[in-house]
CSV table of C-alpha atoms and ligand atoms in Angstrom, one decimal:
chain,number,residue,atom,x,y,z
A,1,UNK,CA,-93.7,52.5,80.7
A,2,UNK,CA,-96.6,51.3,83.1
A,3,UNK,CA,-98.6,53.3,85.3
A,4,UNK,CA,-101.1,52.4,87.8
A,5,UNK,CA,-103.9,54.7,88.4
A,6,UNK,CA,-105.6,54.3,91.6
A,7,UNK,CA,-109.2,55.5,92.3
A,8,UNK,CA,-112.2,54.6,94.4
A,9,UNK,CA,-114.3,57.5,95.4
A,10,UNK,CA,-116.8,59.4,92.6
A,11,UNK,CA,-114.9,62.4,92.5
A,12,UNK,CA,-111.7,60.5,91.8
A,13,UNK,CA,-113.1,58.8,88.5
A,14,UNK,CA,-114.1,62.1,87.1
A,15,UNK,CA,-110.5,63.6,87.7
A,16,UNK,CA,-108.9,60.4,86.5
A,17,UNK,CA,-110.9,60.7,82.9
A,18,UNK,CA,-108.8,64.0,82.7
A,19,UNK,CA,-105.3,62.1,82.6
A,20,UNK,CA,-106.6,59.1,81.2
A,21,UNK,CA,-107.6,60.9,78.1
A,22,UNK,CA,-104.4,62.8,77.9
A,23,UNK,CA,-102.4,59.8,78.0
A,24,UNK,CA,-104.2,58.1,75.1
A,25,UNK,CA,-103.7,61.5,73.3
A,26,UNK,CA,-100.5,62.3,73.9
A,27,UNK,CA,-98.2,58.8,74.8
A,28,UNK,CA,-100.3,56.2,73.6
A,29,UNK,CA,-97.5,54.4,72.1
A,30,UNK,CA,-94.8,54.3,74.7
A,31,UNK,CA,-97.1,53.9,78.1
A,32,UNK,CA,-99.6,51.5,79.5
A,33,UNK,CA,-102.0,52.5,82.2
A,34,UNK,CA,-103.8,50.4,84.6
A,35,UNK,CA,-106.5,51.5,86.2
A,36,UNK,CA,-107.1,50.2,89.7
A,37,UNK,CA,-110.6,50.4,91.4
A,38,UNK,CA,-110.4,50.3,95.1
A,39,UNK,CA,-114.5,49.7,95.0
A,40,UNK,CA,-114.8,52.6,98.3
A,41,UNK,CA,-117.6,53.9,96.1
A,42,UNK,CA,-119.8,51.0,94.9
A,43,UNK,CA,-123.6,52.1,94.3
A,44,UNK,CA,-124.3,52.3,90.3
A,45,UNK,CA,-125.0,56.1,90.4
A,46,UNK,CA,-121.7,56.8,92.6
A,47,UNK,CA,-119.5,54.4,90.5
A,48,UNK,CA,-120.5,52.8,87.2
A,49,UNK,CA,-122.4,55.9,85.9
A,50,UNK,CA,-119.2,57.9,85.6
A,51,UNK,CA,-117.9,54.9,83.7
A,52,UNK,CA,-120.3,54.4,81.4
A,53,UNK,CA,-120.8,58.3,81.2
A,54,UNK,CA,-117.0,59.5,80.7
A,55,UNK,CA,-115.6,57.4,78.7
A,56,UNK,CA,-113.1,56.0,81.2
A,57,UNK,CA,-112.1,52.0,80.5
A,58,UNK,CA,-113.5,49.5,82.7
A,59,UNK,CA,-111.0,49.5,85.7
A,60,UNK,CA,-108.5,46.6,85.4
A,61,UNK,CA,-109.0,45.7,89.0
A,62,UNK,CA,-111.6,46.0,91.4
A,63,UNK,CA,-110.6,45.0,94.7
A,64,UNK,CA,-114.6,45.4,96.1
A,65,UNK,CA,-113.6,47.0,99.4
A,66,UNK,CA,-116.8,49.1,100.4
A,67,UNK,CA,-117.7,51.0,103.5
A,68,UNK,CA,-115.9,50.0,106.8
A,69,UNK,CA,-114.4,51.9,109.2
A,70,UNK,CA,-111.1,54.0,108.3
A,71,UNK,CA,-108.8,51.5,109.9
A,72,UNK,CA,-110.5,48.6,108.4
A,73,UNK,CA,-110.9,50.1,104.5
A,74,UNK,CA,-107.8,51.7,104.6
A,75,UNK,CA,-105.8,48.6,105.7
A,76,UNK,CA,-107.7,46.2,103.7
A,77,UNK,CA,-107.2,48.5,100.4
A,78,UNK,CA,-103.1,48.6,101.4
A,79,UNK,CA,-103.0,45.0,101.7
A,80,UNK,CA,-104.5,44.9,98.4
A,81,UNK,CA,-103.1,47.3,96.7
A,82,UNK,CA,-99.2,46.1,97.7
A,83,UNK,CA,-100.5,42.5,96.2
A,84,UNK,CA,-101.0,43.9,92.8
A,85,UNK,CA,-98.1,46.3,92.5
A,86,UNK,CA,-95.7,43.5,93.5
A,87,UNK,CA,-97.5,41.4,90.4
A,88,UNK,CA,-97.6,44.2,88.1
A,89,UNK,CA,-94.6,46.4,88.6
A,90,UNK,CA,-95.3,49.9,87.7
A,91,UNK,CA,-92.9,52.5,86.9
A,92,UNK,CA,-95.0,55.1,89.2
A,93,UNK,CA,-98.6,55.1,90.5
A,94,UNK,CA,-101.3,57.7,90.3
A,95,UNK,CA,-103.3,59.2,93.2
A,96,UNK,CA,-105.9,62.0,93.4
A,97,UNK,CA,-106.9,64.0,96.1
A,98,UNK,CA,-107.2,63.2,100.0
A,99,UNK,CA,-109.7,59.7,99.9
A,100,UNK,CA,-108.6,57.0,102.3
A,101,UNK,CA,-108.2,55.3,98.8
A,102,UNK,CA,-105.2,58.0,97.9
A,103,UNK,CA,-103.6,57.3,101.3
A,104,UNK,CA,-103.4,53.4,100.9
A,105,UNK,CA,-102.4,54.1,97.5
A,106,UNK,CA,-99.8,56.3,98.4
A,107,UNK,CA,-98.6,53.9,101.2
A,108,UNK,CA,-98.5,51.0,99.3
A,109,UNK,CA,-96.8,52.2,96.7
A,110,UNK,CA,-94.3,54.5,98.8
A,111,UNK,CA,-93.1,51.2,100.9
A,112,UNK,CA,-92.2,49.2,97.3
A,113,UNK,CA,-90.3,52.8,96.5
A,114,UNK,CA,-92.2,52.9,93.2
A,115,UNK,CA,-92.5,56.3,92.8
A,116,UNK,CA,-96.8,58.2,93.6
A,117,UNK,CA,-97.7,60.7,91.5
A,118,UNK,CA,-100.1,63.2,93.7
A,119,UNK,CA,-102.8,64.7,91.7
A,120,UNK,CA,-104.8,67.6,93.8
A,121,UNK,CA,-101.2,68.0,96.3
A,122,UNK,CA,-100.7,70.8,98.9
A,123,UNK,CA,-104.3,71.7,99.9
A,124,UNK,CA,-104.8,72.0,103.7
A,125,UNK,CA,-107.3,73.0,105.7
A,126,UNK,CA,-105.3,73.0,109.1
A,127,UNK,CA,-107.9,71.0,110.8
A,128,UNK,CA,-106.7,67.1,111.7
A,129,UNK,CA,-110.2,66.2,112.5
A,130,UNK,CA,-110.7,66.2,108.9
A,131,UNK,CA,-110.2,62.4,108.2
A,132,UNK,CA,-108.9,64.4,104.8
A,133,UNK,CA,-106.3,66.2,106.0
A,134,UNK,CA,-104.5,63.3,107.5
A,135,UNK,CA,-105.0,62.0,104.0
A,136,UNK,CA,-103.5,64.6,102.2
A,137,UNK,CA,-100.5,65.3,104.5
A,138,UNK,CA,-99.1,61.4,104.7
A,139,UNK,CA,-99.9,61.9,100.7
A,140,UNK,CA,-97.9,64.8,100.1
A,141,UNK,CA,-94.6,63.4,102.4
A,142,UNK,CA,-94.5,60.1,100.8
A,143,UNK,CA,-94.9,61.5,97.2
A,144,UNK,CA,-92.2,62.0,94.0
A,145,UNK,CA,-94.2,64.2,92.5
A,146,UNK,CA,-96.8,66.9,93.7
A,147,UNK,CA,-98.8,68.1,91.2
A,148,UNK,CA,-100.6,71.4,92.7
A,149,UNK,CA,-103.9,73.0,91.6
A,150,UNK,CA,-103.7,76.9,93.1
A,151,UNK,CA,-100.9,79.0,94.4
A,152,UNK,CA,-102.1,78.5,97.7
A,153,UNK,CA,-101.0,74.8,97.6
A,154,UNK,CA,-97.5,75.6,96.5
A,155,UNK,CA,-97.4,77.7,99.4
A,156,UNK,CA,-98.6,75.0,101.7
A,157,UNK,CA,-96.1,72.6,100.5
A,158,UNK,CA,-93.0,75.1,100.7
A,159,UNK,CA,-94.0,75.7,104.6
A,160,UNK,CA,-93.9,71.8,104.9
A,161,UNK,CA,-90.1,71.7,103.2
A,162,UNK,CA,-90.6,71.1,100.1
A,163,UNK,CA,-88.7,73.5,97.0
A,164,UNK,CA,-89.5,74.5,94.3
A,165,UNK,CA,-85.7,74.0,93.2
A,166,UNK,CA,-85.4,70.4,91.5
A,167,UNK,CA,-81.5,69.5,90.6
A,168,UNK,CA,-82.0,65.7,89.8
A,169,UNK,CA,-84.5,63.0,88.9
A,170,UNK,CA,-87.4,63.6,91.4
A,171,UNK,CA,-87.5,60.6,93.9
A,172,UNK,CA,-89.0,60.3,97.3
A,173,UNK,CA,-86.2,62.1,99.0
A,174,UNK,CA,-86.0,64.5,96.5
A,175,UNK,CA,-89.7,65.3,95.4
A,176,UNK,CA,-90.8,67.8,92.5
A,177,UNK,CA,-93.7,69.8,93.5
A,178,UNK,CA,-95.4,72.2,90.4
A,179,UNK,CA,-98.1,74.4,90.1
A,180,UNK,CA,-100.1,72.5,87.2
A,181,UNK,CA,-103.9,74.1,87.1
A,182,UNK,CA,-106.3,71.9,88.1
A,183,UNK,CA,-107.4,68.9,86.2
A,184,UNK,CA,-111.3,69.3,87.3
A,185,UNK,CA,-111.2,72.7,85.3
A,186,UNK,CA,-109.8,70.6,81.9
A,187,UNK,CA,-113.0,68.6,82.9
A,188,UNK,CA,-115.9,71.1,84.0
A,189,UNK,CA,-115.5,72.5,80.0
A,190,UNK,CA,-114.5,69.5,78.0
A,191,UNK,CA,-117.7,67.5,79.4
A,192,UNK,CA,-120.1,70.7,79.1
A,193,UNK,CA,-120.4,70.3,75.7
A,194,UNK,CA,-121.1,66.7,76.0
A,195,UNK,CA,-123.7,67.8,78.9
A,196,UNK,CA,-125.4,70.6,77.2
A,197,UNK,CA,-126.3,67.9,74.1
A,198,UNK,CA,-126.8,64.7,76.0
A,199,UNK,CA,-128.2,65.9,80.0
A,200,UNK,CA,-132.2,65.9,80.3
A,201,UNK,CA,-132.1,66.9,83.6
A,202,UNK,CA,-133.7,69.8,84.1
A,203,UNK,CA,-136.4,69.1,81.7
A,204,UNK,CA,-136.8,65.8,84.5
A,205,UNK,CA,-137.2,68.0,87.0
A,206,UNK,CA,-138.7,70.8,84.9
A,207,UNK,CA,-136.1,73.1,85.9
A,208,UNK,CA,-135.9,75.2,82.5
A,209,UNK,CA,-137.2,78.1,83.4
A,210,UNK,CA,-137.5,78.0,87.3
A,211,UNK,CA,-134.9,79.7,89.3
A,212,UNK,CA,-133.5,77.2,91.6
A,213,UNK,CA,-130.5,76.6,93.5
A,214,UNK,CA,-128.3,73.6,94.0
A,215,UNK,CA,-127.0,72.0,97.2
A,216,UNK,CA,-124.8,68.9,97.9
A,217,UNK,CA,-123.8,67.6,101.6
A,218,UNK,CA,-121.8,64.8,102.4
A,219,UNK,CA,-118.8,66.2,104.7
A,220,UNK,CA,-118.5,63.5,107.8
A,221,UNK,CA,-118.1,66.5,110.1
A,222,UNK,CA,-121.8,67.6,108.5
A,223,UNK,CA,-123.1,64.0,108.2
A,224,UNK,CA,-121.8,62.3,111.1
A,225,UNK,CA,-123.2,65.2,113.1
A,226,UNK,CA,-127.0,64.9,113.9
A,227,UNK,CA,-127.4,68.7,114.8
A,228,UNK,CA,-125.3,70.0,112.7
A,229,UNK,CA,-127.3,67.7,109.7
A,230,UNK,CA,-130.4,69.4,111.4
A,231,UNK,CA,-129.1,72.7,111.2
A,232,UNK,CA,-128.0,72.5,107.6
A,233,UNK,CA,-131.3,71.5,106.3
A,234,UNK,CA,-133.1,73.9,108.7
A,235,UNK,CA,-131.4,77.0,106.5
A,236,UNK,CA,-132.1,74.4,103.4
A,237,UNK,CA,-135.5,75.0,104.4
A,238,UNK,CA,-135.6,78.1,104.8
A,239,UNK,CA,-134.7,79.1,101.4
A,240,UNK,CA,-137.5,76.9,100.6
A,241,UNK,CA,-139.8,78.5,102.4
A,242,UNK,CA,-139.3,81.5,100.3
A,243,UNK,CA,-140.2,80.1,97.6
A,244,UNK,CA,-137.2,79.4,96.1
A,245,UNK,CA,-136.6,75.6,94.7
A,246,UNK,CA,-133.5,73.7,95.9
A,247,UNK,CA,-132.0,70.6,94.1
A,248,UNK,CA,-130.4,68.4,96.6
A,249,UNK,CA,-128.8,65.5,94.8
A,250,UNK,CA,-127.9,63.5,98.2
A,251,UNK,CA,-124.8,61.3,99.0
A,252,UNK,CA,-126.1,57.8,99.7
A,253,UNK,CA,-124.4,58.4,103.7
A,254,UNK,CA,-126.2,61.4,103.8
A,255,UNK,CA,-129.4,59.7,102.9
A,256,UNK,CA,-128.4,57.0,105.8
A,257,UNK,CA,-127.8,59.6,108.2
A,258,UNK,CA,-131.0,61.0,108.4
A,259,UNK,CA,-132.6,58.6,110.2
A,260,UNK,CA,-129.7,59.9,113.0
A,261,UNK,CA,-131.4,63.3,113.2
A,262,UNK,CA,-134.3,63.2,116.3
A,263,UNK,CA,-136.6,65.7,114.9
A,264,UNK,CA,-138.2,63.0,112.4
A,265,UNK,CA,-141.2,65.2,111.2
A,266,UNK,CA,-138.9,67.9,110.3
A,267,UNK,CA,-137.6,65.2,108.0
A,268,UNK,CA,-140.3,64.3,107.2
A,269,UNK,CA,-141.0,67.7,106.1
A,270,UNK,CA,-137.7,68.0,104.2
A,271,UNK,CA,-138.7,65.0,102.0
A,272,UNK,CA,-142.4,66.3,101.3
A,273,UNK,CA,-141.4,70.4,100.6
A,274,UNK,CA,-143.1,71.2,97.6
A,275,UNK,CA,-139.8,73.6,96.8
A,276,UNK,CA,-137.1,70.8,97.8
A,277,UNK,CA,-136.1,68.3,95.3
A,278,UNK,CA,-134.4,65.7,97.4
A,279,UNK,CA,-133.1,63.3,94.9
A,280,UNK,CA,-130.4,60.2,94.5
A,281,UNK,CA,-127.3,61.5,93.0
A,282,UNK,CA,-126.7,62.6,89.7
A,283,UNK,CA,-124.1,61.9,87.0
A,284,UNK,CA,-121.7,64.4,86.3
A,285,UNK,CA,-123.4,65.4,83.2
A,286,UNK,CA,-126.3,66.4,85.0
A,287,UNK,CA,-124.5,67.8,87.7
A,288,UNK,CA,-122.7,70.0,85.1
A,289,UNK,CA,-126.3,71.2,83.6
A,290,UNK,CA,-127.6,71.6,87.3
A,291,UNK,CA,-124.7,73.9,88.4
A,292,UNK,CA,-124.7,76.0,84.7
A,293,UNK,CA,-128.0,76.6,85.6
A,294,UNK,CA,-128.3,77.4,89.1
A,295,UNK,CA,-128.7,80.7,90.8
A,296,UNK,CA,-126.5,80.0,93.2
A,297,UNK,CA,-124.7,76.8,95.1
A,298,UNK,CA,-124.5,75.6,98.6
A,299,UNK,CA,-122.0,72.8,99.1
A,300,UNK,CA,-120.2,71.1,101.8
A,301,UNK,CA,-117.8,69.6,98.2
A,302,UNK,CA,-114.4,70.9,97.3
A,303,UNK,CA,-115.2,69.9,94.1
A,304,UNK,CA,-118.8,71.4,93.6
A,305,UNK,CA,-117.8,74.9,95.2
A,306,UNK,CA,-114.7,75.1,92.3
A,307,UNK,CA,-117.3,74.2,89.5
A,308,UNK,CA,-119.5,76.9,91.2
A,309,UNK,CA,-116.5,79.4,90.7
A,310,UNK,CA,-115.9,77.4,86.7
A,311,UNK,CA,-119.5,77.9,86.0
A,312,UNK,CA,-119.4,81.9,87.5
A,313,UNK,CA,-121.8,81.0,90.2
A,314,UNK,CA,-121.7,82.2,93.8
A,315,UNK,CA,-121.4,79.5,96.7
A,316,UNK,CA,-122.2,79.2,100.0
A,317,UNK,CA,-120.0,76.3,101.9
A,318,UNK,CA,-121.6,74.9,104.5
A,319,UNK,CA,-118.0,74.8,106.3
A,320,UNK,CA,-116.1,76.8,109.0
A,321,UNK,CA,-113.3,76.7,106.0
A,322,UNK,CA,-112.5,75.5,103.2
A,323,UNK,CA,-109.3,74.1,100.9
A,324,UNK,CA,-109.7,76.7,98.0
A,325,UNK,CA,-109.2,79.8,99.6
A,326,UNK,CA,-108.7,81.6,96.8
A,327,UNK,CA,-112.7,81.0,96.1
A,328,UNK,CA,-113.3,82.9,99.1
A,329,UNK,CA,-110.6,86.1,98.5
A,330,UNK,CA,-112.6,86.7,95.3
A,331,UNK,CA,-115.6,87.2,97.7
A,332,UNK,CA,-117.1,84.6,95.3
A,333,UNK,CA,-118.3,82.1,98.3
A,334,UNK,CA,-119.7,82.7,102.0
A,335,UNK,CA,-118.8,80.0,104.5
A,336,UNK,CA,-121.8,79.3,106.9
A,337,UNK,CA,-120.6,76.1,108.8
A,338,UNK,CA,-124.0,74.8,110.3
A,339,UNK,CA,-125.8,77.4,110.7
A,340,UNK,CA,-128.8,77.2,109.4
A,341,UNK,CA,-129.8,81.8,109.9
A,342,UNK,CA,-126.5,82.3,108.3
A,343,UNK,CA,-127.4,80.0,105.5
A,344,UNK,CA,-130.1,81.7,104.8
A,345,UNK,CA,-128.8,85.4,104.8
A,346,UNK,CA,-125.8,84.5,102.9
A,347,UNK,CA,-128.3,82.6,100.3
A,348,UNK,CA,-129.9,86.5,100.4
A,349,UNK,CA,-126.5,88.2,100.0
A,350,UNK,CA,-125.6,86.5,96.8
A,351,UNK,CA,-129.4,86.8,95.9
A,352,UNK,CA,-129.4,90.5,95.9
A,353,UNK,CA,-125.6,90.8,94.9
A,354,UNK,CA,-123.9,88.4,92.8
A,355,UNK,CA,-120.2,88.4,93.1
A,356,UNK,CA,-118.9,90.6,89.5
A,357,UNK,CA,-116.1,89.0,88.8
A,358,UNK,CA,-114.7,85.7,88.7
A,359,UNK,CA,-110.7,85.6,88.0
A,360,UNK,CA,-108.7,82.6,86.5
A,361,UNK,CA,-107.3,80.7,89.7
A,362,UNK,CA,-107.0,77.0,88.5
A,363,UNK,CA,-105.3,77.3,85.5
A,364,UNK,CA,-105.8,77.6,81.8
A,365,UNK,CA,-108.1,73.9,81.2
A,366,UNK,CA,-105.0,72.1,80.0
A,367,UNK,CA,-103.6,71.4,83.0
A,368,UNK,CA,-103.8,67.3,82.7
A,369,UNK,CA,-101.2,67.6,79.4
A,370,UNK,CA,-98.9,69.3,81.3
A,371,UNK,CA,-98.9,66.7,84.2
A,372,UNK,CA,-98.5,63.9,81.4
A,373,UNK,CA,-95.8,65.4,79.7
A,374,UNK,CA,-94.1,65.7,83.1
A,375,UNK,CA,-94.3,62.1,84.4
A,376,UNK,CA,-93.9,60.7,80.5
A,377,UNK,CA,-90.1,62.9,80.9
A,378,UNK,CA,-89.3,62.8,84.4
A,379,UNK,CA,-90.2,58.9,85.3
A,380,UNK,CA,-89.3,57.4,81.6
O,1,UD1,C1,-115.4,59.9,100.7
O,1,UD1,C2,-114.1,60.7,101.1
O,1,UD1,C3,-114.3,62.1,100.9
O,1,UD1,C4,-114.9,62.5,99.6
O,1,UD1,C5,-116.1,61.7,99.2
O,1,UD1,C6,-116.5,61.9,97.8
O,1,UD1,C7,-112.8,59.5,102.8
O,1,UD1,C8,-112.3,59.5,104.2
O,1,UD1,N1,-113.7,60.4,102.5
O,1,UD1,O1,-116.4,60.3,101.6
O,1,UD1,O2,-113.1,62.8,101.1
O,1,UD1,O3,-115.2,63.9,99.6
O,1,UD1,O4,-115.8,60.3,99.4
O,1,UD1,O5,-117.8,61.6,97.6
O,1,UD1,O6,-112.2,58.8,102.0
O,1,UD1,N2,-122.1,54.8,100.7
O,1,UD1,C9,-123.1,54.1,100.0
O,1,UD1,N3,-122.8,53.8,98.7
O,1,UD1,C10,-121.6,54.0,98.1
O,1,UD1,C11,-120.7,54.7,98.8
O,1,UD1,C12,-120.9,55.1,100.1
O,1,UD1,O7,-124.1,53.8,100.5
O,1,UD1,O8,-121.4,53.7,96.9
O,1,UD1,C13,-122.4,55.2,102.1
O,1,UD1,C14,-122.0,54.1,103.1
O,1,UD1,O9,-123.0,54.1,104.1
O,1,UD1,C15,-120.7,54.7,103.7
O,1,UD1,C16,-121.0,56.2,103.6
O,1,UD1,O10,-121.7,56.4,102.4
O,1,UD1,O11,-120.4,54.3,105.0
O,1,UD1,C17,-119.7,57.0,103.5
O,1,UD1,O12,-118.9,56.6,102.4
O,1,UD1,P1,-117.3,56.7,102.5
O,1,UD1,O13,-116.7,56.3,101.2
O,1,UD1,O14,-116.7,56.1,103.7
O,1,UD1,O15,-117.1,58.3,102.7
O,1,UD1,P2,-117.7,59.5,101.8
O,1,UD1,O16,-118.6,60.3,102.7
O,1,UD1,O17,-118.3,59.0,100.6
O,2,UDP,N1,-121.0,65.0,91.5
O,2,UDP,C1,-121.8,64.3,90.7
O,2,UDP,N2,-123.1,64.0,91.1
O,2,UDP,C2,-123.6,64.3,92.3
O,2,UDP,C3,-122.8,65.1,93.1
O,2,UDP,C4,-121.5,65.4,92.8
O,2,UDP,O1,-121.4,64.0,89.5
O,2,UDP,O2,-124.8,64.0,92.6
O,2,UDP,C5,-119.7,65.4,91.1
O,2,UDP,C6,-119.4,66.9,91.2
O,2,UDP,O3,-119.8,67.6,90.1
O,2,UDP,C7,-117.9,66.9,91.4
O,2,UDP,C8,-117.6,65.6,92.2
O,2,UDP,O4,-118.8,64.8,92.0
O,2,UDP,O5,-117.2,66.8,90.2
O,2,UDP,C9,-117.5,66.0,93.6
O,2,UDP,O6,-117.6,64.9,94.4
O,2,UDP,P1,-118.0,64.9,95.9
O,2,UDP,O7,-118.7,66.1,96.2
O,2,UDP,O8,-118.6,63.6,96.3
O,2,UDP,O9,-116.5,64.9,96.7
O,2,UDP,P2,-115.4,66.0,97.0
O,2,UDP,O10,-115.2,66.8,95.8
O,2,UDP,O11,-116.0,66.8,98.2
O,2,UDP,O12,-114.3,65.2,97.4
């Protein structure tokens, strides 16, 4: 049996090393995958790091697409991508998550009928202007089988008309849609250990006994807005201000985008604040160190505000909403949007009192064996 994994985008090789690893564990003998490499991410330390870091094999294929416009990556990675499944004939083909890589993925392979796996299914966040959520919806409706980290998605799904009730062979017509854990949970704790003997980050940024916390921003509707950017950093600042150091590993658009934002010496000041630590990004190793070690995390990420809630760290999203709503009904998170006075209170809130209790909402950490053992039986 012969798979095709596709990813492109940094978050998808970390959740791919989760099934890759399974399969070699578990199927080795009776399934082949290739991994395909759609080259949307491209920079070493948003790409080849994760490689060389995770163990994941070299991609197969590397179709060297880079940044363009939606229109223009998406079709150029869909023209590729039906090139090479029509030369390699898969039995099914992976996606993750809600990238324009999972949608040409999913399209390509949906219009040869070979049958998409969708890793990360079901998560909304009702807003279309979300390139994302156009994403993850054509995703989802083109898929055979959903795999679905939380509750919520299931629920999600069953509004859209899918069952729960499966009677036959999955197939595009007839999808299967389970609640599987989430595969970046398998992940947070199998590469801690690796991270807590290998990662020197925080003796690089002599973070070992300085309370600090950690931000990330990268959202287009933060990025692509110069205000909004502004604001953001503004309640950044503020923290800052206090006396309190924050580790911002920035997204190389992010980086780009601040040349969009008019006030220039408040950039200015941004880059030379004795209590930021505006830095390139970091490999997921050192992220792992960064957020076990953190007071506390403000994110624009759907992945960095779940390894917040792994790790048992509050979060502040710097979003009107988020995916993982069950984050915020453990009153584990405060979402901010762009504001940069709410930032800061929220960043007091959590200071003064910590969220108690953190529940198990994404599985049990095994949640990639289950999703092999599924696809080995189901599409075999
Ligand atoms: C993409 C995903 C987003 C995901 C994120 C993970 C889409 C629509 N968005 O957003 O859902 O959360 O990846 O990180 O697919 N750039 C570089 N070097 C790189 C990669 C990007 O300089 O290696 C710069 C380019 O200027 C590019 C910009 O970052 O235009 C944005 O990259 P892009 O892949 O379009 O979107 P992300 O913001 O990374
Ligand atoms: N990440 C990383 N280095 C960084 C920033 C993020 O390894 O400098 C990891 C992070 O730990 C998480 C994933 O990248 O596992 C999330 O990716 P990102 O925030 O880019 O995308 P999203 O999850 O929002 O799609």
């Amino acid at each position: 049996m012969r798979i095709i994994s596709i990813v492109g985008a940094r978050p998808q090789f970390i959740k791919a090393s989760a099934i890759s690893r399974a399969f070699k564990r578990e199927h080795s003998e009776n399934l082949e995958e290739l991994l395909v490499h759609t080259g949307q991410h491209y920079d070493d330390n948003m790409s080849q790091i994760f490689f060389d870091e995770l163990d994941i094999p070299r991609p197969h294929f590397n179709l060297e697409i880079g940044s363009l416009t939606h229109g223009q990556q998406t079709g150029r990675m869909l023209e590729r991508i039906e090139k090479l499944l029509l030369l390699k004939k898969p039995a099914a083909v992976i996606v993750y998550g809600d990238t324009n890589t999972t949608l040409a993925g999913a399209l390509a392979a949906s219009k040869q009928q070979i049958p998409v796996i969708h890793i990360e299914a079901g998560l909304r966040s009702f807003k279309k202007a979300m390139p994302e959520e156009i994403n993850r919806i054509m995703t989802d409706h083109v898929s055979t089988m959903l795999f679905t980290p939380t509750q919520r998605g299931i629920q999600n799904l069953l509004r859209e008309g899918f069952s729960l009730e499966q009677y036959a062979p999955p197939t595009m017509d007839n999808p299967a849609i389970y609640p599987s854990g989430d595969i970046m949970y398998d992940n947070s704790f199998y590469f801690a250990q690796k991270a807590e003997k290998t990662s020197t980050i925080l003796r690089r940024l002599q973070l070992r006994k300085e309370r600090f916390v950690l931000s990330t921003l990268h959202r287009a509707g933060n990025t692509g807005n110069p205000d909004r950017l502004y604001a953001i950093l503004l309640g950044l600042k503020k923290i800052a201000d206090s006396k309190t150091r924050v580790v911002l590993p920035l997204h190389p658009g992010t980086q780009k985008q601040l040349t969009s934002i008019t006030n220039q010496a408040f950039v200015e000041e941004i880059n030379n604040h004795s209590y930021i630590d505006l830095i390139e990004p970091v490999s997921f190793l050192d992220m792992i160190m960064l957020e076990k070690r953190a007071e506390m995390i403000l994110t624009d990420s759907g992945g960095v505000q779940k390894e917040a809630y792994f790790f048992h760290k509050p979060s502040v999203i710097l979003r009107e909403e988020t995916e993982w709503t069950e984050i915020t009904e453990n009153n584990a998170t405060i979402l901010t949007g762009a504001n940069s006075g709410k930032i800061a209170q929220a960043f007091l809130h959590f200071r003064n009192y910590p969220p108690e209790d953190y529940p198990e909402i994404f599985g049990n950490g095994d949640a990639a064996t289950m999703i092999c053992k599924e696809i080995v039986t189901k599409l075999a």
